[in-house]
CSV table of C-alpha atoms and ligand atoms in Angstrom, one decimal:
chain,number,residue,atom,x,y,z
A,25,UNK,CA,-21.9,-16.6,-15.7
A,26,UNK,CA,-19.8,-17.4,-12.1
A,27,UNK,CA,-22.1,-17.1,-9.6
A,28,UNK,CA,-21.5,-13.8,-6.9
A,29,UNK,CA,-19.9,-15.5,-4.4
A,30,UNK,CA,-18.0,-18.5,-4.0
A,31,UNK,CA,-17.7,-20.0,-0.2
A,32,UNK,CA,-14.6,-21.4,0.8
A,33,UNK,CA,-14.5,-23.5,4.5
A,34,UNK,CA,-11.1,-24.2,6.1
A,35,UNK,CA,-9.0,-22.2,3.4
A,36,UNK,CA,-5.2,-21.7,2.5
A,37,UNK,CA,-4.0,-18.3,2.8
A,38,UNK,CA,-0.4,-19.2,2.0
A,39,UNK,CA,-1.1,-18.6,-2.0
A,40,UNK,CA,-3.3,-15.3,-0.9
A,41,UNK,CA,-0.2,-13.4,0.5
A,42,UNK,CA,2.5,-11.9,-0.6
A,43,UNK,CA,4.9,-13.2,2.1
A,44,UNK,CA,3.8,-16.5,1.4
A,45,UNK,CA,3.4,-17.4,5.0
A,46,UNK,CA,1.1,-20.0,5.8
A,47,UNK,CA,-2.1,-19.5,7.1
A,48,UNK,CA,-5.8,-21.0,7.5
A,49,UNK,CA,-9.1,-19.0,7.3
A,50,UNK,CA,-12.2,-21.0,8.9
A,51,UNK,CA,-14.4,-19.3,6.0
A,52,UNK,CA,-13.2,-17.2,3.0
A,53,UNK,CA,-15.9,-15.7,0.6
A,54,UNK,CA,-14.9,-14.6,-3.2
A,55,UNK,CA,-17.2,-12.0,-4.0
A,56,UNK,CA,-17.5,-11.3,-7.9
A,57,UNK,CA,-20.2,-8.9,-7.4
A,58,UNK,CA,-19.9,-6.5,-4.8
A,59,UNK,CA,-23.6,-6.1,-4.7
A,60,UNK,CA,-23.5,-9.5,-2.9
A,61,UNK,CA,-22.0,-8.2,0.0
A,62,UNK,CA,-25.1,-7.0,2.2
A,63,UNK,CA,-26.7,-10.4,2.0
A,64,UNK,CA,-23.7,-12.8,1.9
A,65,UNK,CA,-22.7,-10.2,5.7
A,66,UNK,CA,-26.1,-11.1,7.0
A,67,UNK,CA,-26.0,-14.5,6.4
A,68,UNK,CA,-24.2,-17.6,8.3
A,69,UNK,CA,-20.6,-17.5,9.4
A,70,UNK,CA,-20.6,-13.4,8.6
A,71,UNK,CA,-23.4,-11.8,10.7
A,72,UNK,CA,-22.2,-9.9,14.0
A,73,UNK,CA,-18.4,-10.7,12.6
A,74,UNK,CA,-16.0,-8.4,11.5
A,75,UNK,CA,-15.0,-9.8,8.4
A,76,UNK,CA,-11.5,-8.9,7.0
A,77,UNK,CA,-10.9,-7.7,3.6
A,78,UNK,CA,-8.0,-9.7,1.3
A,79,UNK,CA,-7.0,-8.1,-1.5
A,80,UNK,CA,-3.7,-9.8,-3.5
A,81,UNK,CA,-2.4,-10.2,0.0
A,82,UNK,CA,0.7,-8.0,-0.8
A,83,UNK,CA,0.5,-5.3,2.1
A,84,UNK,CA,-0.5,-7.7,5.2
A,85,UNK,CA,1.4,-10.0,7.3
A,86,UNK,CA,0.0,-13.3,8.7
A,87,UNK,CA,1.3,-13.5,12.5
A,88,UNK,CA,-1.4,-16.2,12.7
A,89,UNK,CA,-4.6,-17.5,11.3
A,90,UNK,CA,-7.3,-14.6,11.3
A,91,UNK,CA,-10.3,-15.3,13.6
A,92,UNK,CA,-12.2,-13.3,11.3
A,93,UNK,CA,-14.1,-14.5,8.4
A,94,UNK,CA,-12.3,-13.4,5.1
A,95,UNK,CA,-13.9,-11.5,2.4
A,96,UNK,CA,-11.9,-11.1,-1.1
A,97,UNK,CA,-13.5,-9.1,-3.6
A,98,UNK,CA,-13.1,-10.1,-7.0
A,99,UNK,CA,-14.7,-8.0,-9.7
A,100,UNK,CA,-12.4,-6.5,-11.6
A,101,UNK,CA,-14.3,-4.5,-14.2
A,102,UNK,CA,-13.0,-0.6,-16.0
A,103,UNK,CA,-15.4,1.4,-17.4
A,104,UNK,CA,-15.0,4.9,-19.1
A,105,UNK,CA,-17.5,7.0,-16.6
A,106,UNK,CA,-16.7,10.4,-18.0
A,107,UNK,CA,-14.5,11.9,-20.3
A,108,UNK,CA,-14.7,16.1,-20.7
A,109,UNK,CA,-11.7,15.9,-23.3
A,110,UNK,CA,-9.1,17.2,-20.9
A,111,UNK,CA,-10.2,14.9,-17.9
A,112,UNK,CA,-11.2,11.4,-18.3
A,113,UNK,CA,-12.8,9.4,-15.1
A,114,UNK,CA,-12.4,5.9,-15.1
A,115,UNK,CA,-13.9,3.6,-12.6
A,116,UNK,CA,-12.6,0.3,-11.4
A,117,UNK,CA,-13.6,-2.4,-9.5
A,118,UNK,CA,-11.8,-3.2,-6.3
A,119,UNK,CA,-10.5,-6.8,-7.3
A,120,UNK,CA,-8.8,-5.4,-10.7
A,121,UNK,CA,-4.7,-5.6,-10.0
A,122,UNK,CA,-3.5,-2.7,-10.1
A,123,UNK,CA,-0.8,-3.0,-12.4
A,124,UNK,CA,-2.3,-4.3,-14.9
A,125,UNK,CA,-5.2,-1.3,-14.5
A,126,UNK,CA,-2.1,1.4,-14.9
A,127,UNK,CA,-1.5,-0.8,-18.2
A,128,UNK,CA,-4.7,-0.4,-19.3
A,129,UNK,CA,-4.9,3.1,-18.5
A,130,UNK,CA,-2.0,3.7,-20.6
A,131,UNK,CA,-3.2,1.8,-23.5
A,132,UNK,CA,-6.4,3.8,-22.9
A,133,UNK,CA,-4.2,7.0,-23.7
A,134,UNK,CA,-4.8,8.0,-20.1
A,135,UNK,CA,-1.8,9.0,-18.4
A,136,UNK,CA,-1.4,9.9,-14.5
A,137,UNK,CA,-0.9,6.7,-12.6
A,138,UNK,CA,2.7,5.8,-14.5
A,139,UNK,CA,4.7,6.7,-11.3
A,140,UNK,CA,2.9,3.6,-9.6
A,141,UNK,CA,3.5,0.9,-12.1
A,142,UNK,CA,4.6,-2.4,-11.0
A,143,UNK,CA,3.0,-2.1,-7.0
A,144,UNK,CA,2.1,-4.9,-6.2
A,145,UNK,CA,-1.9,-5.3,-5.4
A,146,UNK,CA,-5.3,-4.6,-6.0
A,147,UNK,CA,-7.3,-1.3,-6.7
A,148,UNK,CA,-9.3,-2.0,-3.8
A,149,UNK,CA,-6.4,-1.9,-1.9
A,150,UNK,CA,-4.8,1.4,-2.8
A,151,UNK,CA,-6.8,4.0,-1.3
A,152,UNK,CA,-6.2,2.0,1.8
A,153,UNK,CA,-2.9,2.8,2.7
A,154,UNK,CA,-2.6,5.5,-0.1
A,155,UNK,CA,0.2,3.7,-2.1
A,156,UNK,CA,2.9,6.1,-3.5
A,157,UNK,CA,5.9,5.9,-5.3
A,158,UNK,CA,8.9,7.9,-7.4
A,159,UNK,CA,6.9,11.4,-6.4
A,160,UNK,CA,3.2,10.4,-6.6
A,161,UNK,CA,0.7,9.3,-4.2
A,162,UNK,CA,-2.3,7.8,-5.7
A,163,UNK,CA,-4.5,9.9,-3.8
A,164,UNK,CA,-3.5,12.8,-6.2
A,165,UNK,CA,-5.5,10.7,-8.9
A,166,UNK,CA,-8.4,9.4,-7.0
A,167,UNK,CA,-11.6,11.1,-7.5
A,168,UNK,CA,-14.0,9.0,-5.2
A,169,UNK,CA,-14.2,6.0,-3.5
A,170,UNK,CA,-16.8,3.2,-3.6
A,171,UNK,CA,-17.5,1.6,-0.2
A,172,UNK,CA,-20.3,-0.4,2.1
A,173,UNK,CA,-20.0,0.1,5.4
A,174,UNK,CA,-21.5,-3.3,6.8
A,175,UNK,CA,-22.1,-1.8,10.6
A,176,UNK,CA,-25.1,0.5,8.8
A,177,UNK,CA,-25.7,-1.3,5.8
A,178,UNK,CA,-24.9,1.9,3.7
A,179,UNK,CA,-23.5,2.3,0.4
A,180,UNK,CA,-21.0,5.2,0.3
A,181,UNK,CA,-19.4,7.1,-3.1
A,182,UNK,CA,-16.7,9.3,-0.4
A,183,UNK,CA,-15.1,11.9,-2.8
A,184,UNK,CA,-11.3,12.3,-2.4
A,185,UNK,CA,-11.3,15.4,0.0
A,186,UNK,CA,-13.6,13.1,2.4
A,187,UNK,CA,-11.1,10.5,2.9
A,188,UNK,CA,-8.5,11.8,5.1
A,189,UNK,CA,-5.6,11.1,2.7
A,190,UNK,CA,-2.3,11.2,4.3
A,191,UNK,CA,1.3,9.3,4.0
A,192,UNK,CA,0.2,5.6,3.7
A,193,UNK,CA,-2.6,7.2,5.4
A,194,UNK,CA,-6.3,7.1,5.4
A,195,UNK,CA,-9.9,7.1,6.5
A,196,UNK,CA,-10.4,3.6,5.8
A,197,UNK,CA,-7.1,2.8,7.5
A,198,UNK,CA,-7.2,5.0,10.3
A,199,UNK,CA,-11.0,2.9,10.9
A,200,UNK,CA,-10.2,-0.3,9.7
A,201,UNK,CA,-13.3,-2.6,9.4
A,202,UNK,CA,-15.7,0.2,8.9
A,203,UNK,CA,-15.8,0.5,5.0
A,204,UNK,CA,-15.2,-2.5,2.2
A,205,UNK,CA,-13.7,-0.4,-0.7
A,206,UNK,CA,-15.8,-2.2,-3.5
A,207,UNK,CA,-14.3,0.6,-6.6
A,208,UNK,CA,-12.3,3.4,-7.1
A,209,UNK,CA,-12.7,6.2,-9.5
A,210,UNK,CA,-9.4,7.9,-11.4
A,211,UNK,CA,-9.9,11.4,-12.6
A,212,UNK,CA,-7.5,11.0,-16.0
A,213,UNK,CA,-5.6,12.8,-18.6
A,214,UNK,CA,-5.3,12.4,-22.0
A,215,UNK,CA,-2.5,15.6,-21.5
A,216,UNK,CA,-0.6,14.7,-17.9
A,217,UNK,CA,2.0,16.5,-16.5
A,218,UNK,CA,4.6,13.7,-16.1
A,219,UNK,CA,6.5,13.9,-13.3
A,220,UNK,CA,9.9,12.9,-12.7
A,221,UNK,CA,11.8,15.0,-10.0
A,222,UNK,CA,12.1,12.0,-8.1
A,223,UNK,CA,15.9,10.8,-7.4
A,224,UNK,CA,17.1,8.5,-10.1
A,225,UNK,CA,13.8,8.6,-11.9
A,226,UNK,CA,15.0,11.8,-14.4
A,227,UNK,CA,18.1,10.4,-14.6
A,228,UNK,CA,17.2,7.3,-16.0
A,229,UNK,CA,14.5,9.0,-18.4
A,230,UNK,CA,17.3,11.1,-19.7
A,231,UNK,CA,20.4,8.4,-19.9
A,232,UNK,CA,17.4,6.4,-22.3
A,233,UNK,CA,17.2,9.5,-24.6
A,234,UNK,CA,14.1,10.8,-23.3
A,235,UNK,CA,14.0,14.3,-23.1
A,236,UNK,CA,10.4,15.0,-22.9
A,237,UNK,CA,9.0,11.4,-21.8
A,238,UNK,CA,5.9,10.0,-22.7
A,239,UNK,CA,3.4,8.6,-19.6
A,240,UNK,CA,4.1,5.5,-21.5
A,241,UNK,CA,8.2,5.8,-21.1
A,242,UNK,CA,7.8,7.0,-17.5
A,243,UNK,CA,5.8,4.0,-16.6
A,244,UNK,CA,8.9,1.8,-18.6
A,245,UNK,CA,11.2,3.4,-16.3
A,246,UNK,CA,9.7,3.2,-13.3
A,247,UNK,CA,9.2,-0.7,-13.6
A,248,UNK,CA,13.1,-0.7,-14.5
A,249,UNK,CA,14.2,1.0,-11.0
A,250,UNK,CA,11.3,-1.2,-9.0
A,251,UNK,CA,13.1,-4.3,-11.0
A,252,UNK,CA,16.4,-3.6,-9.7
A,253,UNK,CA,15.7,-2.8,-6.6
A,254,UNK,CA,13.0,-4.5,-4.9
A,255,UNK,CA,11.9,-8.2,-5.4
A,256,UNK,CA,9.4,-9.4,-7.3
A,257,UNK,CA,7.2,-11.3,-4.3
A,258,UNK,CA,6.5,-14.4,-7.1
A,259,UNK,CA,10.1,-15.1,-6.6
A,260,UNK,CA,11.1,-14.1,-3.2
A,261,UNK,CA,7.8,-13.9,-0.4
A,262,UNK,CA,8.1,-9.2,0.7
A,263,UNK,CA,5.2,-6.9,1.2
A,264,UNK,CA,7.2,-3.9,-0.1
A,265,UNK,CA,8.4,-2.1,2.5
A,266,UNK,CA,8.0,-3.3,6.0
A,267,UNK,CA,8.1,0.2,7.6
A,268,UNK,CA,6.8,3.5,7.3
A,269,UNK,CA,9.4,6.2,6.5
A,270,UNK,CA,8.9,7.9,10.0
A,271,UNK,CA,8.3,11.4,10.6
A,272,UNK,CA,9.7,13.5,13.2
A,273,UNK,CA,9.6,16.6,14.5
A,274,UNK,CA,12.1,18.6,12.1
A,275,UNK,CA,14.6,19.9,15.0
A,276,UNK,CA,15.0,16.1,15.6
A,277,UNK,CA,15.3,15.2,11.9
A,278,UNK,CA,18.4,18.2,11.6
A,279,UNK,CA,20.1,16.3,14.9
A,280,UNK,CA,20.3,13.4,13.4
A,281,UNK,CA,21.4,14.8,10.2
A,282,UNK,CA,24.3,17.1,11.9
A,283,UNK,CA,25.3,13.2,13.7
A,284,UNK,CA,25.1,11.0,10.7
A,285,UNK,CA,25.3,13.3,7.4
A,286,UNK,CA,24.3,10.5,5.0
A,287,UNK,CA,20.5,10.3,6.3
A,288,UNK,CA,18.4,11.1,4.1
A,289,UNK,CA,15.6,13.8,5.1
A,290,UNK,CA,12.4,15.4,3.2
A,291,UNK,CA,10.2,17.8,4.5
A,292,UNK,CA,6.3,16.9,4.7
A,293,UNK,CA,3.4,18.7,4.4
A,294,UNK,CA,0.9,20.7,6.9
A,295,UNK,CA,-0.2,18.7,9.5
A,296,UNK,CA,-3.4,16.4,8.3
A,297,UNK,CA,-6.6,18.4,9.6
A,298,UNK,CA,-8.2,14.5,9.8
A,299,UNK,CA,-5.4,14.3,12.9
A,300,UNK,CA,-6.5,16.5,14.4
A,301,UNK,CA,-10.3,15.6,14.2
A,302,UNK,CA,-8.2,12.5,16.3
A,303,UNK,CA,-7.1,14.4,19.0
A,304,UNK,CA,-3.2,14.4,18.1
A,305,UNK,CA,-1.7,17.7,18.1
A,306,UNK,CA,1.0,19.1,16.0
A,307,UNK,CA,4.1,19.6,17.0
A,308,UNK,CA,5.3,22.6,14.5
A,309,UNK,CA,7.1,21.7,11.4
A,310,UNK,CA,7.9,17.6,10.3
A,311,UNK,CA,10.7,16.1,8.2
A,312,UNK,CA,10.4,12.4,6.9
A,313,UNK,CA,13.4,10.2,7.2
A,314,UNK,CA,14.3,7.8,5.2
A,315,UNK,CA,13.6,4.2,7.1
A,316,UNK,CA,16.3,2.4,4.6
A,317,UNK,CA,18.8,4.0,5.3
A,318,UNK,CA,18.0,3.8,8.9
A,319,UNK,CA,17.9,0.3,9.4
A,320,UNK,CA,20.8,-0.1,6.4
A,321,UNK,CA,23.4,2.2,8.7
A,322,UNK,CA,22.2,-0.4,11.9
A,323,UNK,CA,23.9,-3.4,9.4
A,324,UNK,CA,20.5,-5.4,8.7
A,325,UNK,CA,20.6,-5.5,4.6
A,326,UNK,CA,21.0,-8.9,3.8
A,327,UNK,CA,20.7,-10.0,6.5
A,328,UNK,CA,19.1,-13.8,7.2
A,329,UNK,CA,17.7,-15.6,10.7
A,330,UNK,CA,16.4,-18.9,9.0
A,331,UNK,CA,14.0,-17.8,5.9
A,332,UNK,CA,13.0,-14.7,7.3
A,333,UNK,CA,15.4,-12.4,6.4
A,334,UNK,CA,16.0,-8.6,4.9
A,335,UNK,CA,16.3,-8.2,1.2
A,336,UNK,CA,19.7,-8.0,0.2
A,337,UNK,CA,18.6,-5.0,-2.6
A,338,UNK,CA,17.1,-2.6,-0.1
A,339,UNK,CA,16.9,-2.5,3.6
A,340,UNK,CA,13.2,-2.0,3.8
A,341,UNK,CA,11.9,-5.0,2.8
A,342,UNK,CA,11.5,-8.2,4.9
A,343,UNK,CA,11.9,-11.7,2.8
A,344,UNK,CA,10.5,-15.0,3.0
A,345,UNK,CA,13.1,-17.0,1.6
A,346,UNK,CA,11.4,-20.1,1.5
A,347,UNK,CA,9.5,-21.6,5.0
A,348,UNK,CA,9.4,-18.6,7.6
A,349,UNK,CA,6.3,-18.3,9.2
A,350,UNK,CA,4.7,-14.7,9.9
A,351,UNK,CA,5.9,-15.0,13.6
A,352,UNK,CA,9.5,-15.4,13.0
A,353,UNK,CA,9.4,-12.5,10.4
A,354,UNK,CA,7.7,-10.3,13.0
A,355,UNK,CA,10.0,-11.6,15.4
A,356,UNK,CA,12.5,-9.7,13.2
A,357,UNK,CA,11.0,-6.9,12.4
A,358,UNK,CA,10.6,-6.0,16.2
A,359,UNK,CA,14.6,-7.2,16.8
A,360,UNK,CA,15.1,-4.2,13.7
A,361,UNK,CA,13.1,-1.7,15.1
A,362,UNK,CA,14.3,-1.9,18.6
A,363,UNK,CA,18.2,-1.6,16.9
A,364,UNK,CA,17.1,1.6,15.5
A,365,UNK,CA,15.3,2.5,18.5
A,366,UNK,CA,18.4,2.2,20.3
A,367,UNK,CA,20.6,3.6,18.1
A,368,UNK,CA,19.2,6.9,16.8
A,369,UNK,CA,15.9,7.4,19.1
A,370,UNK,CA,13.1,7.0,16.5
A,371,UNK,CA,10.1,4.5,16.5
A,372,UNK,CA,9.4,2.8,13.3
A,373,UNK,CA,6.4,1.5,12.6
A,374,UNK,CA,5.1,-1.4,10.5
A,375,UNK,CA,3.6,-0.5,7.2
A,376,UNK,CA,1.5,-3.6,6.2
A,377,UNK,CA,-1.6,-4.5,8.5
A,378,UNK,CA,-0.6,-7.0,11.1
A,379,UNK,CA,-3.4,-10.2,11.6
A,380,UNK,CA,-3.0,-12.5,14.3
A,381,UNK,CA,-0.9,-10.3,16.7
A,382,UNK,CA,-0.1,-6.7,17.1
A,383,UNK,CA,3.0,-4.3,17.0
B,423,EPU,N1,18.5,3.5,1.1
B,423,EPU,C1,19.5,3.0,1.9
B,423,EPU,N2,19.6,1.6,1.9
B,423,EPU,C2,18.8,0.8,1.2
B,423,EPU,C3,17.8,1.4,0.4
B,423,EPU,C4,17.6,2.8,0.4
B,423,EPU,O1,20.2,3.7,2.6
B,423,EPU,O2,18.9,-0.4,1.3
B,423,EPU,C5,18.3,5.0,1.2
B,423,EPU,C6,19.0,5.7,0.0
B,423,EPU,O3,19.6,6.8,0.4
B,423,EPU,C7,17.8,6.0,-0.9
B,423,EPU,C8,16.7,6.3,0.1
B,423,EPU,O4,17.0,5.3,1.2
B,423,EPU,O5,18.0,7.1,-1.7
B,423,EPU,C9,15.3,6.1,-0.4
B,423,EPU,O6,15.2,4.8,-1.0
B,423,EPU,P1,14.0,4.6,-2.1
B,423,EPU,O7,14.1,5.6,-3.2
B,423,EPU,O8,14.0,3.1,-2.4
B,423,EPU,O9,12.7,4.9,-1.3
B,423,EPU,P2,12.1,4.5,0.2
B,423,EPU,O10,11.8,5.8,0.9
B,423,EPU,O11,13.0,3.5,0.8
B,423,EPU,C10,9.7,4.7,-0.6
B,423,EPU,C11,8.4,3.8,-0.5
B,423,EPU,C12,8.4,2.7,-1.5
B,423,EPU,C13,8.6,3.3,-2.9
B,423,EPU,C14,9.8,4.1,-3.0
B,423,EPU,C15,10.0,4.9,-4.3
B,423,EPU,C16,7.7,3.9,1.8
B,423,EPU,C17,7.7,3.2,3.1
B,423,EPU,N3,8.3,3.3,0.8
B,423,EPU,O12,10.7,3.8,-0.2
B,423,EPU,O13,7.2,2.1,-1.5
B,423,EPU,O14,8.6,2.3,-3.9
B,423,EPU,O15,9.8,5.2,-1.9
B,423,EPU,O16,9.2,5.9,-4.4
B,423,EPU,O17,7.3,5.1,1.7
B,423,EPU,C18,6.0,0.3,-0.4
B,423,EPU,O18,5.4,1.2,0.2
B,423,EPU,O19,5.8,-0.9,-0.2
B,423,EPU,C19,7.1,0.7,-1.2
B,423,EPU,C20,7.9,-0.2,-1.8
């Protein structure tokens, strides 16, 4: 049996991101049993330190070499922990990656999660930023979280509604540090609803001869769109998208849409009551633009400054062609942003976590 933890002095992060940016961490701990963690926290190199969580890397961006010691958790075990016919919950550890747990999930006969093949990841990872794609968010499907929160020493099981879910939102984003997401439980079905309003997604379904699609065929479809679309980081370095689709106040987003017709707009949701619990205070009714096309109508798809560079299939996602370093592609991201600042008045923000610098 692999022992709980493996300790790791002076190591490569290059492999460990998505980007493939180079980067050092003074100590890295693998934890195969997240039961390890209070002890291994207490103990040299970790006590009094905020350590930072590494999943598979693919939603962070390296600006420089964390001063932090690095935790990855790496237990990647499903189990079956209820099943009422009509609702199955299944529980997975945090280091499982996540496609390959939507693929099991399938083969399982359990549908619900189809919408998110192919993100890159780990389970751990998802509740984090709430990953969503082609009309699902995944906190639709989550049922509880699994956490320790070292500052207390406490062992948390934080149901759904406690987790402030929002877009690429959540509790354990909006506190980074406080909680390590150790599992995740998926509340299941054997009978899901799939759903495919999503642009292109229907479409595709239907031109294979799907009328009434399987989970299974969904899931098939999906992976063809992300295929075509957005790179697959084994081949070129991306964290999905770089920025969050920003959200504006509505009067704002039908401004913008009387000047530039082509930008596309989608309303949002009531204003997250966990906001407000923040102090921010709404602003009446919100519409979501669309970032792409944003940064597309400013000219940057394609475009390259050494190997940082945007992806030539979709104006969202920064590249590593070969040797840029995290700096340069932040250096970029800011030039994008302040082009969009400049030419249409809205902030974009970064949606991966930023270590070694700030926004
Ligand atoms: N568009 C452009 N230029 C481009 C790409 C897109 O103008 O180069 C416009 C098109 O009008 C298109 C629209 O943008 O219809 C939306 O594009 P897409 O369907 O690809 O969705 P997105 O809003 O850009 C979001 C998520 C993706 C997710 C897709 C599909 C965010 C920040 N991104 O992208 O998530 O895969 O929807 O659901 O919400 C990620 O978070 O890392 C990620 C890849």
């Amino acid at each position: 049996m692999s022992s709980p933890v493996r300790l790791l002095r002076d190591a490569p992060l290059t492999a460990r991101n998505s980007f493939g940016v180079p980067a050092r961490a003074a100590l890295l701990a693998e934890v195969n049993d997240a039961r390890a963690l209070p002890g291994l926290l207490a103990g040299d190199g970790f006590a009094g330190a905020r350590p930072l969580v590494v999943g598979a890397g693919s939603n962070l961006l390296f600006a420089g070499d964390p001063d932090q010691p690095v935790v990855v958790l790496v237990g990647d075990a499903v189990t079956e922990r209820s099943n009422d016919g009509a609702e199955t919950i299944l529980r997975a550890e945090a280091g499982a990656q996540w496609h390959d747990f939507v693929m099991q999930a399938l083969a399982r006969g359990l549908g619900g999660l189809e919408n998110l093949a192919l993100i890159p990841g780990t389970v751990g990872a998802a509740p984090i930023q709430n990953i969503g794609a082609y009309g699902v968010e995944v906190c639709e499907r989550i049922h509880a979280v699994e956490a320790f929160e070292p500052a207390t020493g406490r062992w948390h099981r934080l149901p759904a509604g406690e987790c402030a879910f929002g877009y690429r939102d959540s509790l354990f984003k909006r506190q980074p540090d406080r909680f390590i997401v150790t599992a995740v439980e998926f509340a299941l079905s054997r009978q899901p609803q799939v759903r495919i309003d999503y642009a292109g997604l229907g479409d595709a379904l239907a031109a294979a001869g799907h009328a009434a699609p399987t989970p299974r065929q969904v899931a098939d479809a999906v992976i063809e769109i992300r295929r075509s679309k957005l790179p697959d980081p084994a081949v070129l370095g991306n964290a999905g998208s770089f920025f969050k689709n920003p959200i504006v106040p509505a009067g704002q987003a039908e401004a913008l849409r009387a000047a530039h017709p082509g930008l596309p707009v989608f309303p949002v949701g009531p204003f997250p009551a966990d906001a407000l619990a923040h102090g921010e205070t709404p602003q009446g009714p919100r519409s979501k633009l669309s970032a792409a096309w944003l940064i597309d109508d400013c000219g940057w798809k394609g475009h390259r400054r050494g190997d940082a560079g945007v992806a030539a299939t979709h104006a969202l996602v920064l590249v590593n062609h070969g040797s840029a370093t995290g700096a340069q592609l932040l250096a970029l991201a800011r030039d994008i942003a302040a082009s969009v600042q400049e030419r249409f008045g809205v902030a974009l923000e970064p949606e991966p976590r930023l270590v070694g610098d700030r926004w």
